[in-house]
Structure formats: structure tokens, C-alpha cells
Amino acid sequence: MGISRRTKTVALTAAAAFALVAVLWWSLGRPLGVDSAVYRAGGIAVLRGEPLYGHLSALPGWAPELPFTYPPFAALLFTPFAALPVQWCWGLVAVTAAPALALALRPYAPGATAVLVAFGLQPVWQTVGLGQLNLVLMALVIVDVLRRRGSAGGVLIGLAAAIKLIPLIFVGHLLLTGRRADAARALATFAGATALGAVLLPADSARYWTSALFNDHFAQMKGWVGNQSWAGFAARTAPGQVWLPVVAAVAVAGAAFVVRWRHRAGDERGALLVTAGCALLVSPISWTHHWVWIGPALGYLLATGRRWSALLLAAVFTGWTVAVVPGGEGRERDWTAGQALIGNAYLLVALVAGVVLVAAAIRDRPRRLAGSGKVQ
């Protein structure tokens, strides 16, 4: 099923509105798009021959001193931004938001209403406001896993991973679901794009893979409430504890178990959401705007008749949970138990969902074995 005419109209209207905002903000000289400004500054650094993983001289004066945290290949993609005002760069990223949402939601909740509702979710509107690429990367993965087959399968995942490393986890998803050739193509695409970055930007590539990948900015901000990963939770509640890798390993093993279960049941949509949720939990950094997968998750819950769960999920992910608790400058370490429950709501939702799914898979295992004739 393709995208309906009404959905296309909504997507194009939203894109036009964001483009108009970009032009208006540029004409007024107002700041717009913190992260897209970093993308632009990274592209300019490449063209000027300046170090990519140091001070970005092309950052506008109103932008905070943020580092470029993407692989060198991504910086090559951002070089065209150098020719544009910073607000227009935000506009170029923002106009992709609604079309990317429409593509990502099509297997889960097709229709214009779903796209409009998704814009009310904090990870989505924050992604747009910052000028982030999360929606595009999510759409690439969903299209690759749920729509593409044959000789092109895996290529989009490899491209997404070359831009931002976390999508590499979906190579594991392809392997778990029996798509070995697609997994190989994903890795080959990732390797090819990474090699291109190494050839064109050898010094930056060497620095990225040896030190910049673990930059001081991430280390300093890991415990901030905006980081809704398990590492963020640990940094807020028990910094320096050695059990963090153990929890991550358990999460990966549990997710793999559930992915195989849903795959065997023919539920490819649910299996993909499990892998995405696992990625958000085990990544060292999962900013709140990385949680755009909540849009497809809501569509999945509604499509499978879990309306109350969808309503509860939507209520959590409107953004209020991270807004009402003290945040920044280490204040998270002084949270009360209630504040910790609210301030960690995103990752706690994923953890609870994971436990429920693992329990369901375990309960279902005897029935599946009996159906396959492996038990008498």
C-alpha cells in the first residue's frame, strides 16, 4: 500500500511551512537549528581543511560550543551546507521531517492523522526544532527492513550507520531474521562509506576512530536528564559502577530472544521495534530526540488493539517528564525517588516493555515447541 494523497498533501504542506520558517528566520536574522548549525560547521571545516573534531570556527555566535560527533563520511555529506545561510540549512533538514515520518509510519499507522499526531511527540518536535536527522535515519531503517528485498536489501541500513553509528545494531537484526545477504550488504555499504571518509579525510578519520568517538562532551553530559539510555540512568544513580556492561549484555540477549520470537510469528513490525528499543537502551547516549521510534510504536499498539497502552505511551512522550524535574549541572544526582521515576520515564517504559515481552516469549515457547512437534 502506497502513501495516500491526503498524507502526501500533509507532508508537503508541513515541508513548505518549515521552508517558510527558515526563510523568515533568515530574513529576521534570528537563530534557528542548533544541530543543523553544527552539521554546517562540520561541512565548512572539511572544505577549509580545518580539524573536524576540534573547535568549529564556522559555528554561529549564538550557538553553544558543541563538537561534531558524527563520522567523517557524514561531514562529507554536509559540505553543501557551506553554501547556505545557517537557517536555510535548518530548513533543508526540517523539510524532510514530514516525508520521513510518512515513510516510517506507513507500515505501522498509514494516514495523514498519524503523521500529524506524531508531531505532538517530544522526540519528533525536538528533532525538528534542533535540525536533527533522526527521522530520516529511522525511515531509512524501516524502509530497508520492512519494504526492501533482493539485491538492494541492507544498503540503506549501511548508509544510515555510516552517518550515525547506532544503526549498526540493525545489521544484527537482519542476521537474527535470516537475512544474511542483506546484512552483508549493509556492512559492505558501511565499510565503503567509511573507507571513502578515510581516503578523503585521513587525519580526521584517524582521530575519530581513536579518540573523538569517545569525546569529552559525551562524558560530561552522560548523566544529564536528556540522556535517556541505561548509561545515563547509571550515571545519574550509581556512577562508576561496573555492572553497566552486564545490564547491556542482558538487554541485548533478551532483545535477540524476543526478536526471534516475533520473527517466527510473522510479526516483522514488532520485531523491528524491539531492536530499536534495545538500541536506545544500550547506546551510551540516547538523547530524548533519538526516541523518534515512539511514533511507529504508537502505531503498532493501535494496530494491535492496545489503545490504552498507546494512550499512556503518548502521554509519557509529550515531553513533560524531562521538563518537570531538575536537570543539568549534576542536579540529577539529588533527585528524590519520585523525581527519578519521572525523570527516567523514557527508558523505564522501554525496560518494562522489554520485561513484559521476554516473559510473553517464555510463556509462548512450550506452545511453539509443541506445534513444531519437538515435545511429546
Short mmCIF file of N, CA, C and O in Angstrom, two decimals, residues 175-293:
data_model
loop_
_atom_site.label_atom_id
_atom_site.label_comp_id
_atom_site.label_asym_id
_atom_site.label_seq_id
_atom_site.Cartn_x
_atom_site.Cartn_y
_atom_site.Cartn_z
N LEU A 175 20.55 -10.34 10.66
CA LEU A 175 21.07 -11.68 10.89
C LEU A 175 20.09 -12.52 11.70
O LEU A 175 19.87 -13.70 11.39
N LEU A 176 19.50 -11.93 12.72
CA LEU A 176 18.55 -12.66 13.56
C LEU A 176 17.32 -13.10 12.79
O LEU A 176 16.70 -14.12 13.12
N THR A 177 16.96 -12.35 11.77
CA THR A 177 15.77 -12.67 10.99
C THR A 177 16.10 -13.40 9.69
O THR A 177 15.27 -13.47 8.78
N GLY A 178 17.32 -13.94 9.61
CA GLY A 178 17.68 -14.80 8.49
C GLY A 178 18.05 -14.10 7.21
O GLY A 178 18.16 -14.75 6.16
N ARG A 179 18.32 -12.81 7.24
CA ARG A 179 18.65 -12.06 6.03
C ARG A 179 20.16 -11.81 5.97
O ARG A 179 20.65 -10.70 6.09
N ARG A 180 20.91 -12.88 5.81
CA ARG A 180 22.36 -12.80 5.85
C ARG A 180 22.94 -11.99 4.69
O ARG A 180 23.89 -11.23 4.87
N ALA A 181 22.38 -12.16 3.51
CA ALA A 181 22.89 -11.40 2.36
C ALA A 181 22.66 -9.90 2.56
O ALA A 181 23.52 -9.09 2.23
N ASP A 182 21.49 -9.55 3.11
CA ASP A 182 21.21 -8.14 3.37
C ASP A 182 22.15 -7.60 4.43
O ASP A 182 22.62 -6.45 4.34
N ALA A 183 22.44 -8.40 5.46
CA ALA A 183 23.38 -7.97 6.50
C ALA A 183 24.76 -7.73 5.90
O ALA A 183 25.45 -6.76 6.25
N ALA A 184 25.18 -8.62 4.99
CA ALA A 184 26.48 -8.45 4.34
C ALA A 184 26.51 -7.18 3.51
O ALA A 184 27.52 -6.45 3.50
N ARG A 185 25.41 -6.89 2.80
CA ARG A 185 25.36 -5.66 2.00
C ARG A 185 25.38 -4.43 2.90
O ARG A 185 26.00 -3.40 2.56
N ALA A 186 24.72 -4.51 4.05
CA ALA A 186 24.73 -3.38 4.98
C ALA A 186 26.15 -3.11 5.47
O ALA A 186 26.60 -1.96 5.50
N LEU A 187 26.85 -4.16 5.84
CA LEU A 187 28.22 -3.99 6.31
C LEU A 187 29.13 -3.49 5.19
O LEU A 187 30.02 -2.66 5.43
N ALA A 188 28.92 -3.99 3.98
CA ALA A 188 29.74 -3.55 2.85
C ALA A 188 29.50 -2.07 2.55
O ALA A 188 30.45 -1.32 2.26
N THR A 189 28.24 -1.64 2.61
CA THR A 189 27.92 -0.24 2.38
C THR A 189 28.54 0.63 3.45
O THR A 189 29.14 1.69 3.16
N PHE A 190 28.41 0.21 4.70
CA PHE A 190 29.02 0.94 5.81
C PHE A 190 30.53 1.03 5.64
O PHE A 190 31.13 2.11 5.80
N ALA A 191 31.15 -0.09 5.31
CA ALA A 191 32.60 -0.11 5.14
C ALA A 191 33.04 0.76 3.97
O ALA A 191 34.05 1.48 4.06
N GLY A 192 32.30 0.72 2.88
CA GLY A 192 32.65 1.53 1.72
C GLY A 192 32.56 3.01 2.01
O GLY A 192 33.47 3.79 1.65
N ALA A 193 31.47 3.43 2.67
CA ALA A 193 31.31 4.84 3.01
C ALA A 193 32.37 5.29 4.01
O ALA A 193 32.94 6.39 3.89
N THR A 194 32.67 4.43 4.98
CA THR A 194 33.70 4.75 5.96
C THR A 194 35.07 4.84 5.31
O THR A 194 35.88 5.71 5.64
N ALA A 195 35.34 3.94 4.37
CA ALA A 195 36.61 3.98 3.64
C ALA A 195 36.74 5.26 2.83
O ALA A 195 37.83 5.86 2.74
N LEU A 196 35.63 5.69 2.21
CA LEU A 196 35.65 6.95 1.47
C LEU A 196 36.02 8.10 2.39
O LEU A 196 36.84 8.98 2.02
N GLY A 197 35.43 8.12 3.58
CA GLY A 197 35.78 9.15 4.55
C GLY A 197 37.24 9.10 4.93
O GLY A 197 37.90 10.13 5.10
N ALA A 198 37.79 7.88 5.07
CA ALA A 198 39.19 7.72 5.45
C ALA A 198 40.13 8.20 4.35
O ALA A 198 41.18 8.78 4.62
N VAL A 199 39.75 7.95 3.09
CA VAL A 199 40.59 8.35 1.96
C VAL A 199 40.60 9.87 1.82
O VAL A 199 41.67 10.50 1.62
N LEU A 200 39.44 10.50 1.94
CA LEU A 200 39.33 11.94 1.73
C LEU A 200 39.71 12.75 2.97
O LEU A 200 40.16 13.89 2.86
N LEU A 201 39.50 12.15 4.15
CA LEU A 201 39.79 12.84 5.40
C LEU A 201 40.60 11.92 6.32
O LEU A 201 40.12 11.48 7.37
N PRO A 202 41.83 11.61 5.94
CA PRO A 202 42.59 10.62 6.71
C PRO A 202 42.88 11.03 8.15
O PRO A 202 42.76 10.23 9.07
N ALA A 203 43.27 12.28 8.36
CA ALA A 203 43.60 12.73 9.71
C ALA A 203 42.36 12.74 10.60
O ALA A 203 42.40 12.29 11.76
N ASP A 204 41.25 13.26 10.07
CA ASP A 204 40.02 13.29 10.84
C ASP A 204 39.51 11.88 11.13
O ASP A 204 38.99 11.60 12.22
N SER A 205 39.67 10.98 10.17
CA SER A 205 39.24 9.60 10.37
C SER A 205 40.04 8.93 11.48
O SER A 205 39.50 8.23 12.34
N ALA A 206 41.35 9.15 11.45
CA ALA A 206 42.21 8.57 12.48
C ALA A 206 41.82 9.09 13.86
O ALA A 206 41.74 8.34 14.83
N ARG A 207 41.54 10.39 13.94
CA ARG A 207 41.17 10.95 15.24
C ARG A 207 39.80 10.46 15.68
O ARG A 207 39.59 10.17 16.86
N TYR A 208 38.88 10.36 14.74
CA TYR A 208 37.53 9.93 15.12
C TYR A 208 37.54 8.52 15.71
O TYR A 208 36.97 8.28 16.77
N TRP A 209 38.22 7.60 15.02
CA TRP A 209 38.16 6.20 15.44
C TRP A 209 39.08 5.90 16.62
O TRP A 209 38.99 4.81 17.21
N THR A 210 39.95 6.83 16.99
CA THR A 210 40.85 6.57 18.11
C THR A 210 40.50 7.37 19.36
O THR A 210 40.76 6.92 20.47
N SER A 211 39.91 8.55 19.19
CA SER A 211 39.63 9.37 20.39
C SER A 211 38.32 10.15 20.31
O SER A 211 37.58 10.19 21.30
N ALA A 212 38.00 10.74 19.17
CA ALA A 212 36.83 11.61 19.09
C ALA A 212 35.52 10.84 19.26
O ALA A 212 34.50 11.40 19.66
N LEU A 213 35.56 9.54 18.97
CA LEU A 213 34.36 8.71 19.15
C LEU A 213 33.92 8.71 20.60
O LEU A 213 32.73 8.59 20.91
N PHE A 214 34.88 8.88 21.52
CA PHE A 214 34.58 8.93 22.95
C PHE A 214 34.94 10.31 23.46
O PHE A 214 35.84 10.47 24.29
N ASN A 215 34.23 11.32 22.97
CA ASN A 215 34.64 12.70 23.26
C ASN A 215 34.20 13.14 24.66
O ASN A 215 33.32 12.56 25.29
N ASP A 216 34.84 14.22 25.11
CA ASP A 216 34.60 14.74 26.45
C ASP A 216 33.17 15.24 26.61
O ASP A 216 32.60 15.18 27.70
N HIS A 217 32.59 15.74 25.53
CA HIS A 217 31.21 16.25 25.61
C HIS A 217 30.26 15.15 26.05
O HIS A 217 29.41 15.36 26.92
N PHE A 218 30.37 13.98 25.45
CA PHE A 218 29.51 12.86 25.84
C PHE A 218 29.75 12.47 27.29
O PHE A 218 28.82 12.18 28.03
N ALA A 219 31.03 12.42 27.68
CA ALA A 219 31.35 12.03 29.05
C ALA A 219 30.76 13.01 30.06
O ALA A 219 30.24 12.61 31.11
N GLN A 220 30.82 14.29 29.75
CA GLN A 220 30.32 15.32 30.66
C GLN A 220 28.80 15.33 30.72
O GLN A 220 28.21 15.64 31.76
N MET A 221 28.15 15.00 29.61
CA MET A 221 26.69 15.11 29.53
C MET A 221 25.98 13.79 29.76
O MET A 221 24.75 13.75 29.71
N LYS A 222 26.71 12.72 30.02
CA LYS A 222 26.09 11.39 30.11
C LYS A 222 25.00 11.34 31.17
O LYS A 222 23.97 10.69 31.00
N GLY A 223 25.20 12.01 32.31
CA GLY A 223 24.23 11.95 33.39
C GLY A 223 23.09 12.94 33.29
O GLY A 223 22.20 12.97 34.15
N TRP A 224 23.09 13.76 32.25
CA TRP A 224 22.02 14.75 32.06
C TRP A 224 20.70 14.05 31.80
O TRP A 224 20.65 12.98 31.18
N VAL A 225 19.60 14.64 32.28
CA VAL A 225 18.29 14.04 32.12
C VAL A 225 17.93 13.82 30.65
O VAL A 225 17.15 12.93 30.32
N GLY A 226 18.50 14.62 29.77
CA GLY A 226 18.22 14.46 28.35
C GLY A 226 18.78 13.20 27.75
O GLY A 226 18.42 12.84 26.63
N ASN A 227 19.66 12.49 28.48
CA ASN A 227 20.20 11.21 28.01
C ASN A 227 19.37 10.09 28.63
O ASN A 227 19.55 9.72 29.79
N GLN A 228 18.47 9.52 27.85
CA GLN A 228 17.56 8.51 28.35
C GLN A 228 18.00 7.10 27.95
O GLN A 228 17.21 6.28 27.47
N SER A 229 19.29 6.83 28.14
CA SER A 229 19.82 5.48 27.93
C SER A 229 20.11 4.86 29.29
O SER A 229 20.08 5.53 30.33
N TRP A 230 20.43 3.55 29.29
CA TRP A 230 20.78 2.91 30.55
C TRP A 230 22.06 3.51 31.13
O TRP A 230 22.19 3.65 32.34
N ALA A 231 23.01 3.88 30.28
CA ALA A 231 24.23 4.53 30.75
C ALA A 231 23.91 5.85 31.43
O ALA A 231 24.54 6.23 32.43
N GLY A 232 22.94 6.59 30.89
CA GLY A 232 22.51 7.84 31.51
C GLY A 232 21.89 7.59 32.87
O GLY A 232 22.15 8.31 33.83
N PHE A 233 21.05 6.57 32.95
CA PHE A 233 20.43 6.20 34.22
C PHE A 233 21.50 5.85 35.25
O PHE A 233 21.45 6.28 36.41
N ALA A 234 22.49 5.06 34.83
CA ALA A 234 23.55 4.66 35.74
C ALA A 234 24.37 5.86 36.20
O ALA A 234 24.74 5.96 37.37
N ALA A 235 24.65 6.79 35.29
CA ALA A 235 25.43 7.97 35.64
C ALA A 235 24.68 8.86 36.63
O ALA A 235 25.31 9.55 37.46
N ARG A 236 23.36 8.84 36.56
CA ARG A 236 22.57 9.64 37.49
C ARG A 236 22.41 8.98 38.85
O ARG A 236 22.27 9.67 39.86
N THR A 237 22.39 7.66 38.88
CA THR A 237 22.03 6.97 40.12
C THR A 237 23.20 6.25 40.78
O THR A 237 23.25 6.16 42.00
N ALA A 238 24.10 5.68 39.98
CA ALA A 238 25.23 4.92 40.55
C ALA A 238 26.45 5.07 39.66
O ALA A 238 26.89 4.10 39.04
N PRO A 239 27.02 6.28 39.57
CA PRO A 239 28.15 6.50 38.66
C PRO A 239 29.36 5.64 39.02
O PRO A 239 29.65 5.42 40.19
N GLY A 240 30.02 5.14 37.97
CA GLY A 240 31.24 4.38 38.17
C GLY A 240 31.05 2.92 38.47
O GLY A 240 32.03 2.19 38.66
N GLN A 241 29.82 2.44 38.49
CA GLN A 241 29.58 1.04 38.81
C GLN A 241 29.92 0.14 37.62
O GLN A 241 29.70 0.50 36.47
N VAL A 242 30.43 -1.05 37.90
CA VAL A 242 30.92 -1.94 36.84
C VAL A 242 29.81 -2.80 36.25
O VAL A 242 30.05 -3.53 35.29
N TRP A 243 28.60 -2.73 36.81
CA TRP A 243 27.53 -3.61 36.32
C TRP A 243 26.86 -3.09 35.06
O TRP A 243 26.02 -3.77 34.50
N LEU A 244 27.27 -1.92 34.59
CA LEU A 244 26.65 -1.37 33.39
C LEU A 244 26.79 -2.29 32.18
O LEU A 244 25.79 -2.57 31.49
N PRO A 245 27.98 -2.81 31.84
CA PRO A 245 28.09 -3.72 30.69
C PRO A 245 27.26 -4.99 30.86
O PRO A 245 26.76 -5.54 29.88
N VAL A 246 27.11 -5.46 32.10
CA VAL A 246 26.33 -6.67 32.34
C VAL A 246 24.87 -6.42 31.99
O VAL A 246 24.22 -7.25 31.32
N VAL A 247 24.34 -5.29 32.42
CA VAL A 247 22.96 -4.96 32.10
C VAL A 247 22.77 -4.82 30.60
O VAL A 247 21.77 -5.29 30.03
N ALA A 248 23.72 -4.18 29.93
CA ALA A 248 23.63 -4.03 28.48
C ALA A 248 23.63 -5.38 27.79
O ALA A 248 22.86 -5.62 26.84
N ALA A 249 24.48 -6.30 28.25
CA ALA A 249 24.54 -7.64 27.65
C ALA A 249 23.23 -8.38 27.86
O ALA A 249 22.74 -9.06 26.94
N VAL A 250 22.65 -8.26 29.05
CA VAL A 250 21.36 -8.91 29.32
C VAL A 250 20.28 -8.33 28.41
O VAL A 250 19.43 -9.05 27.88
N ALA A 251 20.29 -6.99 28.23
CA ALA A 251 19.31 -6.34 27.37
C ALA A 251 19.42 -6.82 25.93
O ALA A 251 18.42 -7.10 25.27
N VAL A 252 20.64 -6.96 25.43
CA VAL A 252 20.86 -7.42 24.06
C VAL A 252 20.37 -8.87 23.92
O VAL A 252 19.70 -9.22 22.94
N ALA A 253 20.72 -9.71 24.89
CA ALA A 253 20.29 -11.11 24.82
C ALA A 253 18.78 -11.24 24.88
O ALA A 253 18.18 -12.01 24.11
N GLY A 254 18.14 -10.47 25.76
CA GLY A 254 16.68 -10.50 25.84
C GLY A 254 16.03 -10.01 24.57
O GLY A 254 15.04 -10.59 24.09
N ALA A 255 16.58 -8.94 24.01
CA ALA A 255 16.03 -8.40 22.77
C ALA A 255 16.17 -9.41 21.63
O ALA A 255 15.24 -9.59 20.83
N ALA A 256 17.32 -10.07 21.54
CA ALA A 256 17.52 -11.07 20.49
C ALA A 256 16.51 -12.21 20.61
O ALA A 256 15.97 -12.70 19.62
N PHE A 257 16.25 -12.64 21.84
CA PHE A 257 15.28 -13.69 22.11
C PHE A 257 13.89 -13.29 21.63
O PHE A 257 13.18 -14.05 20.96
N VAL A 258 13.49 -12.06 21.95
CA VAL A 258 12.16 -11.58 21.56
C VAL A 258 12.07 -11.35 20.05
O VAL A 258 11.04 -11.64 19.43
N VAL A 259 13.14 -10.83 19.45
CA VAL A 259 13.14 -10.61 18.00
C VAL A 259 12.92 -11.93 17.27
O VAL A 259 12.13 -12.01 16.32
N ARG A 260 13.63 -12.96 17.68
CA ARG A 260 13.45 -14.28 17.05
C ARG A 260 12.02 -14.78 17.24
O ARG A 260 11.42 -15.34 16.31
N TRP A 261 11.48 -14.56 18.42
CA TRP A 261 10.09 -14.98 18.71
C TRP A 261 9.10 -14.28 17.80
O TRP A 261 8.25 -14.91 17.17
N ARG A 262 9.22 -12.95 17.68
CA ARG A 262 8.28 -12.20 16.85
C ARG A 262 8.50 -12.51 15.36
O ARG A 262 7.55 -12.55 14.58
N HIS A 263 9.74 -12.74 14.97
CA HIS A 263 10.02 -13.09 13.58
C HIS A 263 9.36 -14.41 13.22
O HIS A 263 8.73 -14.53 12.15
N ARG A 264 9.48 -15.40 14.07
CA ARG A 264 8.86 -16.70 13.81
C ARG A 264 7.34 -16.59 13.76
O ARG A 264 6.68 -17.37 13.06
N ALA A 265 6.81 -15.62 14.50
CA ALA A 265 5.36 -15.41 14.48
C ALA A 265 4.90 -14.59 13.29
O ALA A 265 3.69 -14.34 13.13
N GLY A 266 5.83 -14.16 12.46
CA GLY A 266 5.48 -13.35 11.29
C GLY A 266 5.26 -11.88 11.62
O GLY A 266 4.74 -11.13 10.78
N ASP A 267 5.64 -11.46 12.80
CA ASP A 267 5.45 -10.07 13.24
C ASP A 267 6.73 -9.28 13.03
O ASP A 267 7.45 -8.96 13.98
N GLU A 268 7.04 -8.96 11.79
CA GLU A 268 8.28 -8.25 11.48
C GLU A 268 8.26 -6.82 12.00
O GLU A 268 9.30 -6.26 12.37
N ARG A 269 7.09 -6.22 12.04
CA ARG A 269 6.99 -4.85 12.56
C ARG A 269 7.35 -4.80 14.04
O ARG A 269 8.12 -3.94 14.48
N GLY A 270 6.79 -5.72 14.81
CA GLY A 270 7.10 -5.75 16.23
C GLY A 270 8.55 -6.10 16.49
O GLY A 270 9.19 -5.53 17.38
N ALA A 271 9.10 -7.04 15.72
CA ALA A 271 10.49 -7.42 15.89
C ALA A 271 11.42 -6.23 15.68
O ALA A 271 12.39 -6.04 16.43
N LEU A 272 11.14 -5.43 14.68
CA LEU A 272 11.97 -4.27 14.41
C LEU A 272 11.91 -3.26 15.55
O LEU A 272 12.94 -2.67 15.93
N LEU A 273 10.74 -3.05 16.12
CA LEU A 273 10.61 -2.12 17.24
C LEU A 273 11.41 -2.60 18.45
O LEU A 273 11.96 -1.79 19.20
N VAL A 274 11.47 -3.92 18.66
CA VAL A 274 12.25 -4.46 19.77
C VAL A 274 13.73 -4.12 19.58
O VAL A 274 14.41 -3.69 20.52
N THR A 275 14.24 -4.29 18.38
CA THR A 275 15.65 -3.96 18.12
C THR A 275 15.90 -2.47 18.32
O THR A 275 16.92 -2.07 18.89
N ALA A 276 14.97 -1.64 17.85
CA ALA A 276 15.13 -0.20 18.04
C ALA A 276 15.13 0.17 19.51
O ALA A 276 15.94 1.00 19.96
N GLY A 277 14.23 -0.43 20.29
CA GLY A 277 14.20 -0.16 21.71
C GLY A 277 15.48 -0.59 22.40
O GLY A 277 16.00 0.11 23.29
N CYS A 278 16.02 -1.73 21.99
CA CYS A 278 17.29 -2.21 22.54
C CYS A 278 18.41 -1.22 22.23
O CYS A 278 19.24 -0.92 23.09
N ALA A 279 18.43 -0.71 21.01
CA ALA A 279 19.46 0.26 20.63
C ALA A 279 19.41 1.50 21.51
O ALA A 279 20.45 2.02 21.95
N LEU A 280 18.22 1.98 21.81
CA LEU A 280 18.06 3.17 22.65
C LEU A 280 18.53 2.91 24.08
O LEU A 280 19.08 3.79 24.73
N LEU A 281 18.32 1.69 24.56
CA LEU A 281 18.73 1.36 25.92
C LEU A 281 20.24 1.19 26.05
O LEU A 281 20.85 1.69 27.01
N VAL A 282 20.86 0.48 25.12
CA VAL A 282 22.27 0.12 25.30
C VAL A 282 23.23 1.16 24.74
O VAL A 282 24.42 1.11 25.06
N SER A 283 22.76 2.08 23.93
CA SER A 283 23.64 3.13 23.44
C SER A 283 24.11 3.98 24.62
O SER A 283 23.33 4.30 25.52
N PRO A 284 25.38 4.37 24.66
CA PRO A 284 25.84 5.25 25.75
C PRO A 284 25.07 6.55 25.83
O PRO A 284 24.85 7.09 26.91
N ILE A 285 24.68 7.06 24.66
CA ILE A 285 23.94 8.31 24.60
C ILE A 285 22.66 8.09 23.79
O ILE A 285 22.72 7.70 22.62
N SER A 286 21.52 8.31 24.41
CA SER A 286 20.23 8.30 23.71
C SER A 286 19.48 9.55 24.13
O SER A 286 18.68 9.55 25.07
N TRP A 287 19.80 10.66 23.46
CA TRP A 287 19.10 11.91 23.76
C TRP A 287 17.60 11.72 23.55
O TRP A 287 17.17 10.85 22.77
N THR A 288 16.81 12.53 24.21
CA THR A 288 15.36 12.38 24.08
C THR A 288 14.90 12.47 22.62
O THR A 288 13.93 11.82 22.24
N HIS A 289 15.60 13.25 21.81
CA HIS A 289 15.17 13.35 20.40
C HIS A 289 15.55 12.11 19.59
O HIS A 289 15.10 11.97 18.45
N HIS A 290 16.36 11.21 20.16
CA HIS A 290 16.63 9.95 19.48
C HIS A 290 15.44 8.99 19.57
O HIS A 290 15.38 8.03 18.80
N TRP A 291 14.51 9.25 20.47
CA TRP A 291 13.40 8.33 20.72
C TRP A 291 12.25 8.51 19.72
O TRP A 291 11.08 8.27 20.06
N VAL A 292 12.56 8.91 18.50
CA VAL A 292 11.52 9.09 17.49
C VAL A 292 10.82 7.78 17.15
O VAL A 292 9.72 7.79 16.57
N TRP A 293 11.42 6.64 17.52
CA TRP A 293 10.78 5.35 17.28
C TRP A 293 9.48 5.20 18.04
O TRP A 293 8.72 4.25 17.80
#
